[in-house]
């Protein structure tokens, strides 16, 4: 794997200023586990405050408006989140695809805006249970990714892919190690074909879906798993750091 394992907390629509103590605890502890790269994506309202707490961890956003600053009531542009201290944005998350009917076309426009503002991207993909049970998971995920992988020259350097089976998000269910490995290998092959092997090797592929301290070690040691996108377990420093510790120990193994 080209880089350190990347452990990213997605706080979703959770967190008030009271959560800043968790961010501080995550940041201070991350300084002791430098074998993992650690980041959190708080809601917009906390990006700047978490950025001010963060000496070690990266801070990102969970969405962005696909366009320039201007007359778009209630929206937040890429340059605004960059100004608040965000270095990356999560795009294509299944909750946004479902709750806001986000299409690949819209996601592509968001990717362009984020790249233009100098942000890194975590591009999410994943199949529903129905698709997996129909035996079409790989075909579905690769099609989803093919529709959105950025083609701009230096885009791959700022790209992370997160494979998140929709049925595993927030459910306590995880895909089997065999299925995770097979999907990550298929994604790697697509990245190799799209960017060439050398550039593709720079793109980490994260797994997401009910990653917890007690399953992190097993998941993070699967070939081609370059880290984890963590929802529920990122909301407390204790559980999130359990995953960070597992990641830095997996690096030692
Ligand atoms: C997520 O929403 O990206 C996620 C993986 O959530 P959870 O860890 O709660 O399944």
GROMACS .gro file of C-alpha atoms and ligand atoms in nm:
model
  263
    1UNK     CA    1   0.000   0.000   0.000
    2UNK     CA    2   0.141   0.335  -0.104
    3UNK     CA    3   0.058   0.533   0.207
    4UNK     CA    4  -0.036   0.495   0.571
    5UNK     CA    5  -0.381   0.351   0.642
    6UNK     CA    6  -0.633   0.632   0.630
    7UNK     CA    7  -0.898   0.634   0.904
    8UNK     CA    8  -1.174   0.887   0.845
    9UNK     CA    9  -1.463   0.963   1.080
   10UNK     CA   10  -1.787   1.072   0.917
   11UNK     CA   11  -1.989   1.245   1.189
   12UNK     CA   12  -2.292   1.280   0.959
   13UNK     CA   13  -2.563   1.507   1.106
   14UNK     CA   14  -2.426   1.475   1.459
   15UNK     CA   15  -2.240   1.710   1.684
   16UNK     CA   16  -2.268   2.041   1.857
   17UNK     CA   17  -1.984   2.238   2.015
   18UNK     CA   18  -1.990   1.984   2.298
   19UNK     CA   19  -1.828   1.740   2.050
   20UNK     CA   20  -1.517   1.956   2.029
   21UNK     CA   21  -1.374   1.777   2.332
   22UNK     CA   22  -1.398   1.448   2.135
   23UNK     CA   23  -1.219   1.611   1.841
   24UNK     CA   24  -0.946   1.737   2.074
   25UNK     CA   25  -0.905   1.392   2.230
   26UNK     CA   26  -0.887   1.228   1.885
   27UNK     CA   27  -0.630   1.482   1.770
   28UNK     CA   28  -0.405   1.453   2.074
   29UNK     CA   29  -0.412   1.071   2.063
   30UNK     CA   30  -0.352   1.063   1.687
   31UNK     CA   31  -0.017   1.227   1.756
   32UNK     CA   32   0.087   0.899   1.923
   33UNK     CA   33  -0.030   0.679   1.635
   34UNK     CA   34   0.146   0.833   1.340
   35UNK     CA   35   0.141   0.508   1.145
   36UNK     CA   36  -0.220   0.588   1.060
   37UNK     CA   37  -0.345   0.903   0.889
   38UNK     CA   38  -0.652   1.024   1.077
   39UNK     CA   39  -0.925   1.266   0.973
   40UNK     CA   40  -1.280   1.362   1.066
   41UNK     CA   41  -1.562   1.513   0.865
   42UNK     CA   42  -1.785   1.704   1.107
   43UNK     CA   43  -2.102   1.884   0.999
   44UNK     CA   44  -2.046   2.225   0.832
   45UNK     CA   45  -2.121   2.405   1.159
   46UNK     CA   46  -1.817   2.253   1.327
   47UNK     CA   47  -1.558   2.247   1.049
   48UNK     CA   48  -1.381   2.565   1.152
   49UNK     CA   49  -1.390   2.487   1.523
   50UNK     CA   50  -1.256   2.132   1.469
   51UNK     CA   51  -0.990   2.273   1.235
   52UNK     CA   52  -0.877   2.505   1.515
   53UNK     CA   53  -0.844   2.209   1.752
   54UNK     CA   54  -0.661   1.994   1.498
   55UNK     CA   55  -0.284   1.984   1.518
   56UNK     CA   56  -0.251   1.638   1.369
   57UNK     CA   57  -0.576   1.520   1.216
   58UNK     CA   58  -0.724   1.626   0.883
   59UNK     CA   59  -1.063   1.795   0.870
   60UNK     CA   60  -1.312   1.758   0.587
   61UNK     CA   61  -1.669   1.821   0.482
   62UNK     CA   62  -1.951   1.579   0.404
   63UNK     CA   63  -2.087   1.757   0.096
   64UNK     CA   64  -2.038   2.060  -0.125
   65UNK     CA   65  -2.248   2.270  -0.362
   66UNK     CA   66  -2.141   2.216  -0.724
   67UNK     CA   67  -2.071   2.574  -0.825
   68UNK     CA   68  -1.925   2.914  -0.748
   69UNK     CA   69  -2.022   3.139  -0.457
   70UNK     CA   70  -2.340   3.330  -0.530
   71UNK     CA   71  -2.717   3.330  -0.504
   72UNK     CA   72  -2.781   2.978  -0.372
   73UNK     CA   73  -2.964   3.011  -0.043
   74UNK     CA   74  -2.860   2.755   0.214
   75UNK     CA   75  -2.575   2.607   0.011
   76UNK     CA   76  -2.203   2.597   0.086
   77UNK     CA   77  -1.935   2.617  -0.183
   78UNK     CA   78  -1.603   2.435  -0.205
   79UNK     CA   79  -1.410   2.758  -0.153
   80UNK     CA   80  -1.612   2.828   0.162
   81UNK     CA   81  -1.538   2.490   0.314
   82UNK     CA   82  -1.171   2.522   0.218
   83UNK     CA   83  -1.166   2.862   0.387
   84UNK     CA   84  -1.314   2.705   0.702
   85UNK     CA   85  -1.019   2.464   0.714
   86UNK     CA   86  -1.148   2.158   0.527
   87UNK     CA   87  -0.892   1.971   0.321
   88UNK     CA   88  -1.125   1.709   0.171
   89UNK     CA   89  -1.488   1.636   0.104
   90UNK     CA   90  -1.684   1.310   0.111
   91UNK     CA   91  -1.889   1.273  -0.210
   92UNK     CA   92  -2.133   1.014  -0.339
   93UNK     CA   93  -2.224   0.882   0.006
   94UNK     CA   94  -2.523   0.647  -0.016
   95UNK     CA   95  -2.718   0.857   0.235
   96UNK     CA   96  -2.692   1.158   0.003
   97UNK     CA   97  -2.772   0.947  -0.302
   98UNK     CA   98  -3.086   0.825  -0.117
   99UNK     CA   99  -3.195   1.130   0.087
  100UNK     CA  100  -3.120   1.393  -0.181
  101UNK     CA  101  -3.156   1.183  -0.495
  102UNK     CA  102  -2.798   1.262  -0.593
  103UNK     CA  103  -2.713   1.130  -0.939
  104UNK     CA  104  -2.370   1.049  -1.079
  105UNK     CA  105  -2.400   1.365  -1.291
  106UNK     CA  106  -2.449   1.581  -0.983
  107UNK     CA  107  -2.170   1.400  -0.801
  108UNK     CA  108  -1.937   1.467  -1.097
  109UNK     CA  109  -2.018   1.838  -1.081
  110UNK     CA  110  -1.940   1.836  -0.708
  111UNK     CA  111  -1.611   1.655  -0.775
  112UNK     CA  112  -1.512   1.925  -1.027
  113UNK     CA  113  -1.594   2.205  -0.783
  114UNK     CA  114  -1.404   2.038  -0.502
  115UNK     CA  115  -1.095   1.976  -0.718
  116UNK     CA  116  -1.103   2.334  -0.848
  117UNK     CA  117  -1.094   2.458  -0.488
  118UNK     CA  118  -0.789   2.237  -0.413
  119UNK     CA  119  -0.976   1.986  -0.199
  120UNK     CA  120  -0.913   1.612  -0.180
  121UNK     CA  121  -1.204   1.380  -0.244
  122UNK     CA  122  -1.336   1.066  -0.080
  123UNK     CA  123  -1.562   0.915  -0.345
  124UNK     CA  124  -1.808   0.660  -0.206
  125UNK     CA  125  -1.960   0.366  -0.388
  126UNK     CA  126  -2.153   0.060  -0.278
  127UNK     CA  127  -2.436  -0.174  -0.360
  128UNK     CA  128  -2.770  -0.233  -0.190
  129UNK     CA  129  -2.858  -0.572  -0.041
  130UNK     CA  130  -3.092  -0.641  -0.331
  131UNK     CA  131  -2.810  -0.589  -0.579
  132UNK     CA  132  -2.572  -0.812  -0.378
  133UNK     CA  133  -2.830  -1.086  -0.345
  134UNK     CA  134  -2.885  -1.072  -0.721
  135UNK     CA  135  -2.511  -1.142  -0.763
  136UNK     CA  136  -2.456  -0.805  -0.932
  137UNK     CA  137  -2.257  -0.620  -0.666
  138UNK     CA  138  -1.929  -0.595  -0.855
  139UNK     CA  139  -2.089  -0.490  -1.181
  140UNK     CA  140  -2.298  -0.227  -1.000
  141UNK     CA  141  -2.011  -0.076  -0.801
  142UNK     CA  142  -1.776  -0.060  -1.101
  143UNK     CA  143  -2.045   0.107  -1.311
  144UNK     CA  144  -2.109   0.360  -1.034
  145UNK     CA  145  -1.737   0.437  -1.011
  146UNK     CA  146  -1.678   0.450  -1.387
  147UNK     CA  147  -1.943   0.719  -1.405
  148UNK     CA  148  -1.765   0.937  -1.149
  149UNK     CA  149  -1.390   0.878  -1.145
  150UNK     CA  150  -1.236   1.218  -1.220
  151UNK     CA  151  -1.035   1.231  -1.543
  152UNK     CA  152  -0.843   1.552  -1.470
  153UNK     CA  153  -0.465   1.501  -1.488
  154UNK     CA  154  -0.368   1.531  -1.122
  155UNK     CA  155  -0.705   1.419  -0.983
  156UNK     CA  156  -0.593   1.071  -0.885
  157UNK     CA  157  -0.337   1.219  -0.644
  158UNK     CA  158  -0.623   1.378  -0.452
  159UNK     CA  159  -0.861   1.085  -0.473
  160UNK     CA  160  -0.960   0.824  -0.217
  161UNK     CA  161  -1.229   0.568  -0.295
  162UNK     CA  162  -1.454   0.432  -0.020
  163UNK     CA  163  -1.635   0.104  -0.080
  164UNK     CA  164  -1.938   0.106   0.147
  165UNK     CA  165  -2.201  -0.165   0.097
  166UNK     CA  166  -2.524   0.023   0.167
  167UNK     CA  167  -2.666  -0.265   0.373
  168UNK     CA  168  -2.363  -0.253   0.606
  169UNK     CA  169  -2.388   0.117   0.693
  170UNK     CA  170  -2.509   0.173   1.047
  171UNK     CA  171  -2.654  -0.180   1.067
  172UNK     CA  172  -2.386  -0.366   1.260
  173UNK     CA  173  -2.345  -0.598   0.958
  174UNK     CA  174  -2.018  -0.610   0.768
  175UNK     CA  175  -1.931  -0.771   0.440
  176UNK     CA  176  -1.724  -1.090   0.467
  177UNK     CA  177  -1.345  -1.052   0.434
  178UNK     CA  178  -1.367  -1.256   0.111
  179UNK     CA  179  -1.629  -1.022  -0.039
  180UNK     CA  180  -1.439  -0.711   0.075
  181UNK     CA  181  -1.116  -0.841  -0.080
  182UNK     CA  182  -1.286  -0.932  -0.407
  183UNK     CA  183  -1.454  -0.591  -0.437
  184UNK     CA  184  -1.140  -0.397  -0.346
  185UNK     CA  185  -0.940  -0.594  -0.604
  186UNK     CA  186  -1.201  -0.521  -0.869
  187UNK     CA  187  -1.189  -0.150  -0.780
  188UNK     CA  188  -0.808  -0.155  -0.794
  189UNK     CA  189  -0.821  -0.307  -1.139
  190UNK     CA  190  -1.054  -0.031  -1.255
  191UNK     CA  191  -0.820   0.232  -1.106
  192UNK     CA  192  -0.523   0.067  -1.281
  193UNK     CA  193  -0.708   0.078  -1.613
  194UNK     CA  194  -0.818   0.438  -1.560
  195UNK     CA  195  -0.501   0.598  -1.427
  196UNK     CA  196  -0.224   0.346  -1.497
  197UNK     CA  197  -0.074   0.125  -1.226
  198UNK     CA  198   0.174   0.379  -1.087
  199UNK     CA  199  -0.085   0.651  -1.030
  200UNK     CA  200  -0.351   0.404  -0.921
  201UNK     CA  201  -0.116   0.283  -0.645
  202UNK     CA  202  -0.147   0.629  -0.486
  203UNK     CA  203  -0.525   0.595  -0.449
  204UNK     CA  204  -0.632   0.434  -0.124
  205UNK     CA  205  -0.947   0.225  -0.118
  206UNK     CA  206  -1.124   0.246   0.218
  207UNK     CA  207  -1.385   0.007   0.348
  208UNK     CA  208  -1.690   0.149   0.525
  209UNK     CA  209  -1.985  -0.017   0.691
  210UNK     CA  210  -2.009  -0.082   1.065
  211UNK     CA  211  -1.633  -0.072   1.126
  212UNK     CA  212  -1.578  -0.088   1.503
  213UNK     CA  213  -1.276  -0.137   1.730
  214UNK     CA  214  -1.351  -0.510   1.756
  215UNK     CA  215  -1.360  -0.581   1.380
  216UNK     CA  216  -1.115  -0.315   1.259
  217UNK     CA  217  -0.803  -0.528   1.283
  218UNK     CA  218  -0.948  -0.804   1.065
  219UNK     CA  219  -1.091  -0.563   0.807
  220UNK     CA  220  -0.779  -0.347   0.787
  221UNK     CA  221  -0.555  -0.646   0.725
  222UNK     CA  222  -0.748  -0.752   0.412
  223UNK     CA  223  -0.539  -0.698   0.096
  224UNK     CA  224  -0.622  -0.370  -0.083
  225UNK     CA  225  -0.800  -0.222   0.219
  226UNK     CA  226  -0.620   0.109   0.267
  227UNK     CA  227  -0.821   0.231   0.564
  228UNK     CA  228  -1.175   0.281   0.686
  229UNK     CA  229  -1.456   0.531   0.657
  230UNK     CA  230  -1.625   0.518   0.995
  231UNK     CA  231  -1.968   0.652   1.085
  232UNK     CA  232  -2.119   0.559   1.422
  233UNK     CA  233  -1.793   0.454   1.586
  234UNK     CA  234  -1.632   0.790   1.505
  235UNK     CA  235  -1.867   0.979   1.736
  236UNK     CA  236  -1.673   0.897   2.050
  237UNK     CA  237  -1.299   0.943   2.079
  238UNK     CA  238  -1.273   0.613   2.265
  239UNK     CA  239  -1.425   0.394   1.994
  240UNK     CA  240  -1.271   0.589   1.705
  241UNK     CA  241  -0.927   0.567   1.862
  242UNK     CA  242  -0.974   0.191   1.903
  243UNK     CA  243  -0.988   0.178   1.522
  244UNK     CA  244  -0.690   0.414   1.486
  245UNK     CA  245  -0.483   0.191   1.719
  246UNK     CA  246  -0.585  -0.118   1.518
  247UNK     CA  247  -0.476   0.061   1.199
  248UNK     CA  248  -0.136   0.156   1.334
  249UNK     CA  249  -0.081  -0.196   1.467
  250UNK     CA  250  -0.187  -0.349   1.136
  251UNK     CA  251   0.090  -0.137   0.981
  252UNK     CA  252   0.338  -0.304   1.221
  253UNK     CA  253   0.222  -0.658   1.142
  254LIG     C1  254  -2.070   0.572   0.684
  254LIG     O1  255  -2.175   0.633   0.693
  254LIG     O2  256  -1.986   0.613   0.603
  254LIG     C2  257  -2.050   0.454   0.767
  254LIG     C3  258  -1.961   0.368   0.727
  254LIG     O3  259  -2.128   0.442   0.878
  254LIG     P1  260  -2.119   0.327   0.992
  254LIG     O4  261  -1.974   0.312   1.029
  254LIG     O5  262  -2.202   0.379   1.105
  254LIG     O6  263  -2.173   0.202   0.931
   0.00000   0.00000   0.00000
